[in-house]
CSV table of C-alpha atoms and ligand atoms in Angstrom, one decimal:
chain,number,residue,atom,x,y,z
A,1435,MET,CA,107.9,106.5,70.9
A,1436,SER,CA,106.0,107.1,74.1
A,1437,ASP,CA,106.9,109.6,76.7
A,1438,ILE,CA,108.8,108.3,79.7
A,1439,PRO,CA,106.8,108.8,82.8
A,1440,PRO,CA,108.6,110.9,85.4
A,1441,ILE,CA,110.4,108.9,88.0
A,1442,THR,CA,110.1,110.3,91.5
A,1443,PHE,CA,111.6,109.2,94.9
A,1444,GLN,CA,109.1,110.7,97.3
A,1445,SER,CA,109.9,111.3,100.9
A,1446,HIS,CA,107.3,109.7,103.2
A,1447,ALA,CA,108.9,110.7,106.5
A,1448,PRO,CA,107.0,111.6,108.5
A,1449,GLY,CA,103.6,111.0,106.9
A,1450,TYR,CA,100.1,111.0,108.2
A,1451,TRP,CA,100.7,108.3,110.8
A,1452,SER,CA,103.1,110.3,112.9
A,1453,ASN,CA,101.6,113.7,112.3
A,1454,GLU,CA,98.1,112.8,113.3
A,1455,ASP,CA,99.0,111.7,116.8
A,1456,PRO,CA,100.4,114.5,118.9
A,1457,THR,CA,101.1,112.1,121.7
A,1458,ARG,CA,103.8,110.4,119.7
A,1459,GLU,CA,107.1,111.9,119.9
A,1460,ASN,CA,107.4,112.5,116.2
A,1461,SER,CA,110.5,114.6,116.1
A,1462,SER,CA,112.7,113.9,113.2
A,1463,GLU,CA,115.3,112.7,115.6
A,1464,ASN,CA,113.0,109.9,116.7
A,1465,TRP,CA,111.8,109.3,113.2
A,1466,ASN,CA,115.3,108.8,111.9
A,1467,SER,CA,116.2,106.4,114.7
A,1468,HIS,CA,115.9,102.7,113.8
A,1469,THR,CA,115.3,101.7,117.4
A,1470,TRP,CA,112.4,104.2,117.6
A,1471,GLN,CA,111.0,102.8,114.3
A,1472,LEU,CA,111.1,99.3,115.7
A,1473,LYS,CA,109.6,100.2,119.1
A,1474,ASN,CA,106.7,102.0,117.4
A,1475,ARG,CA,105.8,99.3,114.9
A,1476,ILE,CA,102.1,98.9,114.1
A,1477,THR,CA,101.1,95.5,115.5
A,1478,SER,CA,97.5,95.6,116.6
A,1479,LEU,CA,94.0,96.0,115.1
A,1480,ALA,CA,93.4,99.0,117.2
A,1481,ALA,CA,96.5,100.8,115.9
A,1482,LEU,CA,95.5,100.0,112.3
A,1483,GLU,CA,92.0,101.2,112.7
A,1484,LYS,CA,93.2,104.4,114.2
A,1485,TYR,CA,94.8,105.4,110.9
A,1486,LEU,CA,93.2,103.3,108.2
A,1487,ASN,CA,89.7,102.5,107.0
A,1488,LEU,CA,89.9,98.7,107.0
A,1489,SER,CA,87.8,96.4,104.9
A,1490,GLU,CA,85.9,93.5,106.5
A,1491,GLU,CA,88.3,91.0,104.9
A,1492,GLU,CA,91.2,92.9,106.5
A,1493,ARG,CA,89.6,93.2,109.9
A,1494,ALA,CA,88.8,89.5,110.0
A,1495,GLY,CA,92.3,88.7,108.7
A,1496,VAL,CA,94.0,90.6,111.5
A,1497,LEU,CA,91.9,88.9,114.1
A,1498,LEU,CA,92.3,85.4,112.8
A,1499,SER,CA,95.8,85.2,111.4
A,1500,GLY,CA,97.7,85.9,114.6
A,1501,ASN,CA,98.9,82.4,115.4
A,1502,LYS,CA,100.4,81.9,111.9
A,1503,LEU,CA,102.5,84.9,111.3
A,1504,ALA,CA,102.6,88.1,113.4
A,1505,MET,CA,101.7,91.5,112.0
A,1506,ALA,CA,104.2,94.2,112.3
A,1507,ILE,CA,104.8,97.3,110.1
A,1508,THR,CA,107.4,100.0,110.7
A,1509,PRO,CA,106.1,103.6,110.8
A,1510,HIS,CA,108.3,104.3,107.8
A,1511,PHE,CA,106.6,101.6,105.7
A,1512,PHE,CA,103.2,102.2,107.2
A,1513,ASN,CA,103.3,105.7,105.8
A,1514,LEU,CA,103.3,104.4,102.2
A,1515,ILE,CA,99.9,102.9,102.7
A,1516,ASP,CA,96.8,104.4,101.1
A,1517,LYS,CA,94.4,105.0,103.9
A,1518,ASP,CA,91.2,104.3,102.0
A,1519,ASP,CA,92.2,101.7,99.4
A,1520,PRO,CA,92.2,98.1,100.5
A,1521,GLY,CA,93.7,97.3,97.1
A,1522,CYS,CA,96.8,99.4,98.0
A,1523,PRO,CA,99.9,97.4,97.0
A,1524,ILE,CA,101.6,98.1,100.3
A,1525,ARG,CA,98.5,97.1,102.3
A,1526,ARG,CA,98.2,93.8,100.4
A,1527,GLN,CA,101.8,92.9,101.4
A,1528,MET,CA,101.4,93.8,105.1
A,1529,ILE,CA,97.8,93.6,106.3
A,1530,PRO,CA,96.4,90.1,106.8
A,1531,ARG,CA,93.2,89.3,104.9
A,1532,ILE,CA,90.6,86.6,105.8
A,1533,GLU,CA,91.8,84.6,102.7
A,1534,GLU,CA,95.0,83.8,104.6
A,1535,THR,CA,93.0,81.4,106.8
A,1536,LEU,CA,92.0,79.3,103.7
A,1537,THR,CA,94.4,76.6,102.6
A,1538,ASP,CA,94.4,74.7,99.3
A,1539,PRO,CA,95.6,71.1,99.3
A,1540,SER,CA,98.5,72.1,97.0
A,1541,GLU,CA,99.8,74.5,99.7
A,1542,MET,CA,102.4,73.7,102.3
A,1543,SER,CA,103.9,75.0,105.5
A,1544,ASP,CA,107.4,74.5,104.2
A,1545,PRO,CA,106.9,75.0,100.4
A,1546,CYS,CA,110.6,74.8,99.5
A,1547,GLY,CA,111.3,71.7,101.5
A,1548,GLU,CA,113.9,73.5,103.7
A,1549,ASP,CA,113.5,71.5,106.8
A,1550,SER,CA,114.4,68.2,105.0
A,1551,HIS,CA,117.6,69.8,103.6
A,1552,MET,CA,119.2,70.9,106.9
A,1553,PRO,CA,122.4,69.0,107.8
A,1554,VAL,CA,122.4,71.2,110.9
A,1555,PRO,CA,119.3,73.0,112.2
A,1556,GLY,CA,119.4,76.5,110.7
A,1557,LEU,CA,121.6,75.6,107.8
A,1558,VAL,CA,119.9,74.7,104.4
A,1559,HIS,CA,122.4,72.9,102.1
A,1560,ARG,CA,120.5,72.3,98.8
A,1561,TYR,CA,123.1,73.1,96.2
A,1562,PRO,CA,126.6,71.6,96.2
A,1563,ASP,CA,128.6,74.8,96.6
A,1564,ARG,CA,126.5,77.2,98.7
A,1565,VAL,CA,124.3,77.3,101.8
A,1566,LEU,CA,121.5,79.3,103.2
A,1567,PHE,CA,122.2,80.2,106.8
A,1568,LEU,CA,119.1,81.1,108.9
A,1569,VAL,CA,120.5,83.4,111.5
A,1570,THR,CA,117.3,84.9,113.1
A,1571,ASP,CA,113.6,84.4,113.0
A,1572,ARG,CA,112.7,88.1,113.2
A,1573,CYS,CA,112.2,90.8,110.6
A,1574,ALA,CA,111.5,94.5,110.8
A,1575,ALA,CA,108.1,93.9,109.3
A,1576,TYR,CA,106.3,90.8,108.1
A,1577,CYS,CA,105.3,90.0,104.5
A,1578,ARG,CA,102.0,88.1,104.4
A,1579,TYR,CA,103.3,85.7,101.7
A,1580,CYS,CA,106.4,84.8,103.8
A,1581,THR,CA,107.8,81.4,102.5
A,1582,ARG,CA,109.3,80.8,106.0
A,1583,SER,CA,106.2,81.8,108.1
A,1584,ARG,CA,106.4,78.4,109.8
A,1585,VAL,CA,109.2,79.8,111.9
A,1586,VAL,CA,109.4,83.5,111.2
A,1587,SER,CA,108.0,86.1,113.7
A,1588,GLY,CA,108.0,83.6,116.6
A,1589,VAL,CA,104.2,83.1,116.9
A,1590,SER,CA,103.7,79.6,115.4
A,1591,ASP,CA,104.4,76.4,117.1
A,1592,GLN,CA,107.6,75.6,115.1
A,1593,LYS,CA,110.7,77.5,116.2
A,1594,LEU,CA,113.9,78.2,114.4
A,1595,GLU,CA,116.6,76.6,116.5
A,1596,THR,CA,119.9,77.4,114.7
A,1597,GLN,CA,122.7,75.4,116.2
A,1598,TRP,CA,125.5,78.0,115.9
A,1599,GLU,CA,128.5,76.0,116.8
A,1600,ALA,CA,127.4,72.9,114.8
A,1601,ALA,CA,126.7,75.2,111.8
A,1602,PHE,CA,130.1,76.8,111.9
A,1603,GLU,CA,131.8,73.4,112.2
A,1604,TYR,CA,129.8,72.1,109.3
A,1605,LEU,CA,130.9,75.1,107.2
A,1606,GLU,CA,134.5,74.8,108.3
A,1607,ASN,CA,134.5,71.0,107.5
A,1608,THR,CA,132.8,71.2,104.2
A,1609,PRO,CA,135.3,72.7,101.7
A,1610,ALA,CA,132.8,72.4,98.8
A,1611,ILE,CA,130.9,75.4,100.3
A,1612,ARG,CA,132.2,78.6,98.8
A,1613,ASP,CA,129.2,80.9,99.2
A,1614,VAL,CA,127.2,81.5,102.3
A,1615,LEU,CA,123.8,83.3,102.2
A,1616,LEU,CA,122.7,84.8,105.4
A,1617,SER,CA,119.0,85.1,105.8
A,1618,GLY,CA,116.2,84.3,108.3
A,1619,GLY,CA,114.4,86.5,109.4
A,1620,ASP,CA,116.5,89.6,108.6
A,1621,PRO,CA,120.2,89.5,109.5
A,1622,LEU,CA,120.4,93.3,109.5
A,1623,LEU,CA,118.3,93.3,112.7
A,1624,PHE,CA,121.4,92.3,114.5
A,1625,SER,CA,123.5,94.9,116.2
A,1626,ASP,CA,126.6,96.0,114.3
A,1627,ALA,CA,128.7,94.1,116.9
A,1628,ARG,CA,126.8,90.9,116.6
A,1629,LEU,CA,126.7,91.0,112.8
A,1630,GLU,CA,130.4,91.7,112.7
A,1631,LYS,CA,131.2,88.7,114.9
A,1632,LEU,CA,129.3,86.5,112.5
A,1633,LEU,CA,131.0,88.0,109.4
A,1634,LYS,CA,134.4,87.7,111.0
A,1635,ARG,CA,133.9,84.1,111.8
A,1636,LEU,CA,132.8,83.3,108.2
A,1637,HIS,CA,135.6,85.5,106.7
A,1638,ALA,CA,138.1,83.3,108.6
A,1639,ILE,CA,137.1,80.1,106.7
A,1640,PRO,CA,139.5,79.9,103.8
A,1641,HIS,CA,137.2,78.1,101.3
A,1642,ILE,CA,134.4,80.6,101.7
A,1643,GLN,CA,134.8,83.0,98.8
A,1644,TYR,CA,132.1,85.5,99.6
A,1645,VAL,CA,129.0,86.1,101.8
A,1646,ARG,CA,125.6,87.3,100.8
A,1647,ILE,CA,123.0,89.0,103.1
A,1648,GLY,CA,119.4,88.7,102.2
A,1649,THR,CA,117.5,91.6,103.8
A,1650,ARG,CA,114.4,93.8,103.4
A,1651,ILE,CA,115.6,96.3,106.0
A,1652,PRO,CA,116.7,98.9,103.5
A,1653,ILE,CA,113.1,99.0,102.4
A,1654,PHE,CA,111.3,98.6,105.8
A,1655,LEU,CA,113.8,100.4,107.9
A,1656,PRO,CA,116.2,102.5,105.9
A,1657,GLN,CA,117.2,104.2,109.2
A,1658,ARG,CA,119.1,101.1,110.1
A,1659,ILE,CA,121.6,101.6,107.2
A,1660,THR,CA,123.8,103.9,109.2
A,1661,PRO,CA,127.3,105.1,108.2
A,1662,GLU,CA,128.7,103.0,111.0
A,1663,LEU,CA,127.0,99.8,109.7
A,1664,CYS,CA,128.4,100.5,106.2
A,1665,GLU,CA,131.9,101.1,107.6
A,1666,MET,CA,131.8,97.8,109.3
A,1667,LEU,CA,130.3,95.9,106.3
A,1668,LYS,CA,133.0,97.1,104.0
A,1669,LYS,CA,135.7,95.4,106.0
A,1670,TYR,CA,134.3,92.0,104.9
A,1671,HIS,CA,134.4,92.2,101.1
A,1672,PRO,CA,133.5,90.5,98.9
A,1673,LEU,CA,130.1,91.0,100.4
A,1674,PHE,CA,126.8,91.1,98.4
A,1675,ILE,CA,123.4,92.2,99.5
A,1676,SER,CA,120.1,91.0,98.1
A,1677,ILE,CA,117.2,93.4,98.9
A,1678,HIS,CA,113.5,92.8,98.5
A,1679,ALA,CA,111.4,95.4,96.9
A,1680,ASN,CA,108.1,94.6,95.1
A,1681,HIS,CA,106.5,97.9,94.2
A,1682,PRO,CA,108.0,101.3,93.0
A,1683,ARG,CA,106.3,103.1,95.8
A,1684,GLU,CA,108.7,101.3,98.2
A,1685,LEU,CA,111.7,103.2,96.8
A,1686,THR,CA,111.4,106.5,98.7
A,1687,SER,CA,114.0,109.1,98.9
A,1688,GLU,CA,115.1,107.7,102.4
A,1689,VAL,CA,115.4,104.2,100.8
A,1690,LYS,CA,117.4,105.6,97.9
A,1691,ASP,CA,119.8,107.3,100.3
A,1692,ALA,CA,120.2,104.1,102.3
A,1693,LEU,CA,120.9,102.1,99.2
A,1694,GLY,CA,123.4,104.8,98.1
A,1695,ARG,CA,125.3,104.4,101.4
A,1696,LEU,CA,125.5,100.6,100.8
A,1697,ALA,CA,126.6,101.1,97.2
A,1698,ASP,CA,129.2,103.7,98.3
A,1699,ALA,CA,130.6,101.0,100.7
A,1700,GLY,CA,131.3,99.0,97.6
A,1701,ILE,CA,128.6,96.4,98.1
A,1702,PRO,CA,127.0,95.0,94.9
A,1703,MET,CA,123.3,94.8,95.4
A,1704,GLY,CA,120.6,92.7,93.7
A,1705,ASN,CA,116.8,92.7,94.2
A,1706,GLN,CA,114.6,89.7,94.7
A,1707,SER,CA,110.9,90.4,94.3
A,1708,VAL,CA,107.9,88.2,94.4
A,1709,LEU,CA,105.2,88.4,91.7
A,1710,LEU,CA,102.1,89.2,93.6
A,1711,ASN,CA,98.5,89.5,92.5
A,1712,GLY,CA,97.3,93.1,92.8
A,1713,VAL,CA,100.7,94.4,93.8
A,1714,ASN,CA,103.1,94.2,90.9
A,1715,ASP,CA,101.5,91.9,88.3
A,1716,SER,CA,101.7,94.3,85.3
A,1717,VAL,CA,104.5,95.3,82.9
A,1718,GLU,CA,103.9,99.0,83.8
A,1719,VAL,CA,104.4,98.5,87.5
A,1720,GLN,CA,107.4,96.2,87.0
A,1721,LYS,CA,109.1,98.6,84.6
A,1722,GLU,CA,108.8,101.5,87.0
A,1723,LEU,CA,110.1,99.3,89.9
A,1724,LEU,CA,113.0,97.9,87.8
A,1725,HIS,CA,114.0,101.4,86.5
A,1726,LYS,CA,113.9,102.9,90.0
A,1727,LEU,CA,116.0,100.0,91.4
A,1728,LEU,CA,118.7,100.6,88.8
A,1729,MET,CA,118.6,104.3,89.6
A,1730,CYS,CA,119.3,103.2,93.2
A,1731,ARG,CA,122.2,101.1,91.9
A,1732,VAL,CA,120.5,97.8,92.6
A,1733,ARG,CA,120.5,95.2,89.8
A,1734,PRO,CA,117.2,93.2,89.6
A,1735,TYR,CA,118.1,89.6,90.3
A,1736,TYR,CA,115.1,87.3,90.7
A,1737,LEU,CA,111.4,87.6,90.1
A,1738,TYR,CA,109.9,84.7,92.1
A,1739,GLN,CA,106.6,83.0,91.3
A,1740,CYS,CA,104.9,83.1,94.8
A,1741,ASP,CA,105.7,80.0,96.7
A,1742,LEU,CA,102.8,77.6,97.6
A,1743,ILE,CA,102.8,78.8,101.2
A,1744,GLU,CA,99.5,78.1,103.1
A,1745,GLY,CA,97.0,80.9,102.7
A,1746,SER,CA,98.6,82.7,99.8
A,1747,ALA,CA,96.2,81.9,96.9
A,1748,HIS,CA,94.8,85.4,96.9
A,1749,LEU,CA,98.3,86.8,96.4
A,1750,ARG,CA,99.5,84.4,93.7
A,1751,THR,CA,99.2,85.0,89.9
A,1752,SER,CA,99.2,82.5,87.0
A,1753,ILE,CA,102.5,81.5,85.6
A,1754,ASP,CA,101.4,82.8,82.2
A,1755,LYS,CA,101.1,86.2,83.8
A,1756,GLY,CA,104.8,86.0,84.8
A,1757,ILE,CA,105.9,84.8,81.4
A,1758,SER,CA,104.0,87.6,79.7
A,1759,ILE,CA,105.5,90.2,82.0
A,1760,ILE,CA,109.0,89.0,81.1
A,1761,GLU,CA,108.1,89.1,77.4
A,1762,GLY,CA,106.9,92.7,77.9
A,1763,LEU,CA,110.3,93.6,79.3
A,1764,ARG,CA,112.8,91.8,77.1
A,1765,GLY,CA,113.8,94.0,74.3
A,1766,HIS,CA,111.6,96.8,75.6
A,1767,THR,CA,114.0,97.9,78.3
A,1768,SER,CA,117.6,97.6,79.3
A,1769,GLY,CA,118.8,94.0,79.8
A,1770,TYR,CA,120.2,95.1,83.1
A,1771,ALA,CA,116.6,95.8,84.3
A,1772,ILE,CA,115.3,92.3,83.7
A,1773,PRO,CA,115.2,89.8,86.5
A,1774,GLN,CA,115.2,86.1,86.0
A,1775,TYR,CA,111.7,84.7,86.6
A,1776,VAL,CA,112.0,81.5,88.7
A,1777,ILE,CA,109.9,79.0,90.5
A,1778,ASP,CA,111.4,77.6,93.6
A,1779,GLY,CA,110.7,73.9,93.0
A,1780,PRO,CA,108.0,72.8,95.5
A,1781,GLY,CA,109.3,70.3,98.0
A,1782,GLY,CA,112.9,71.3,97.5
A,1783,GLY,CA,113.9,71.6,93.8
A,1784,GLY,CA,115.8,74.8,94.1
A,1785,LYS,CA,115.2,77.8,91.8
A,1786,ILE,CA,114.2,76.8,88.3
A,1787,PRO,CA,114.2,79.5,85.5
A,1788,ILE,CA,111.1,80.1,83.5
A,1789,ASN,CA,111.4,82.0,80.3
A,1790,PRO,CA,109.3,83.0,77.3
A,1791,ASP,CA,110.0,80.7,74.3
A,1792,TYR,CA,111.8,82.6,71.6
A,1793,VAL,CA,112.7,79.5,69.6
A,1794,VAL,CA,110.2,79.0,66.8
A,1795,LYS,CA,111.9,75.9,65.3
A,1796,HIS,CA,115.2,74.1,66.1
A,1797,GLU,CA,115.9,71.4,63.6
A,1798,ASP,CA,119.0,69.8,62.1
A,1799,GLY,CA,121.2,72.5,60.8
A,1800,ALA,CA,119.2,75.6,61.8
A,1801,ILE,CA,117.3,77.5,64.4
A,1802,THR,CA,114.5,79.9,63.7
A,1803,LEU,CA,114.0,82.5,66.4
A,1804,ARG,CA,111.5,85.3,67.0
A,1805,ASN,CA,112.6,88.7,68.5
A,1806,TYR,CA,110.8,91.0,70.9
A,1807,GLU,CA,108.8,92.5,68.0
A,1808,GLY,CA,107.7,89.1,66.7
A,1809,LYS,CA,110.0,89.2,63.6
A,1810,GLN,CA,111.6,85.9,62.7
A,1811,PHE,CA,115.3,85.2,62.3
A,1812,TYR,CA,117.1,82.2,60.9
A,1813,TYR,CA,120.5,81.1,62.2
A,1814,PRO,CA,122.4,78.2,60.6
A,1815,ASP,CA,123.5,75.8,63.3
A,1816,GLN,CA,126.7,74.3,61.9
A,1817,SER,CA,129.2,72.1,63.5
A,1818,PRO,CA,132.5,73.8,64.3
A,1819,VAL,CA,134.9,74.2,61.3
A,1820,SER,CA,137.6,72.3,63.3
A,1821,ASN,CA,135.5,69.2,62.8
A,1822,PRO,CA,135.2,69.2,58.9
A,1823,THR,CA,133.8,65.6,58.5
A,1824,LYS,CA,130.6,66.6,60.2
A,1825,ARG,CA,130.0,69.7,58.1
B,525,PLP,C1,118.0,80.7,97.0
B,525,PLP,C2,118.8,79.7,97.7
B,525,PLP,C3,120.2,79.8,97.5
B,525,PLP,C4,120.9,80.8,96.6
B,525,PLP,O1,120.5,80.6,95.3
B,525,PLP,P1,121.2,81.4,94.1
B,525,PLP,O2,120.4,81.0,92.9
B,525,PLP,O3,122.6,81.1,94.1
B,525,PLP,O4,120.9,82.9,94.5
B,525,PLP,C5,121.0,78.8,98.2
B,525,PLP,N1,120.4,77.9,99.0
B,525,PLP,C6,119.1,77.8,99.1
B,525,PLP,C7,118.5,76.8,100.0
B,525,PLP,C8,118.3,78.7,98.5
B,525,PLP,O5,116.9,78.7,98.7
């Protein structure tokens, strides 16, 4: 039995970024305000260079990636960055690199084929019983591997043009839809009043059983998860939230408190993470992330193979790597900690599970399985007793 490494939820507010600049109003009142955090996002090369020692690949990336996906990092998230290490897992997610400007023929601007599955602009209806509703094109900060970078952040030519009334009418007139997933962009960037208006309208549709919100705001901007927001959200149960954390360092004490407020409001939470080269592509990093998530009352939901978005080759891993990570988790940690590894079928196949193969042999009358330790087990595969002629 190996020792369990200590789990810590460090506070990073305020860190070196706000302390080093006396011209910033870095009072804790400002720091704890989400509007201050948004207003003071790091968006330029000059601001980055003031605080970080950039590599050539990063400097060129910042200069050349600007018309594809904007760069923006909240001070809270920026403070998690290692100043001197270009391999820092937070840096790799947030700071463009020159490799982003290279595209492979297999890569796409719309890797999940969303635009061709929109009955109404802004509403992706791929599965029979649920829809993805794109309610904004803005986020608190921008992930370099964003699958929706063709419209997100507002700098590329294509714009998200959600047709609100047509979308509500489609939802109201399609009784097969029982589950609406709000995403974008990040829906928690809306004011409480605007978000409530949206939830109220959806809540009034009888065949919609529950709503889910996909958001990275608890990670990028935990200050946004105010008691007032939680009070509002809890009026619209059943309501689920899917957060997006990729590395254990993202789960700071501020984030843990924000997630605690959402959990106390009775909101079940899942985490969707993306398997990223140099960020979270090892069993050790994944285990620490998954255990910290559970300690924050968040159940790991999906681990995505990185979509084939243009310019993401440097962030993608092999599929074998993903499978071996899941193998390194199953049996070795709580089942609750293990996300489902999926590939979102390129061109619009939906999420397809990928699993390690535990079936050694499955023939007439028996299955031979291997367990997490490699031991083999034999299970007779008989027909039900109620059908005796086939026994
Ligand atoms: C991910 C996704 C959903 C939700 O999928 P679940 O597996 O139910 O979480 C629904 N619609 C679209 C278009 C999606 O991409």
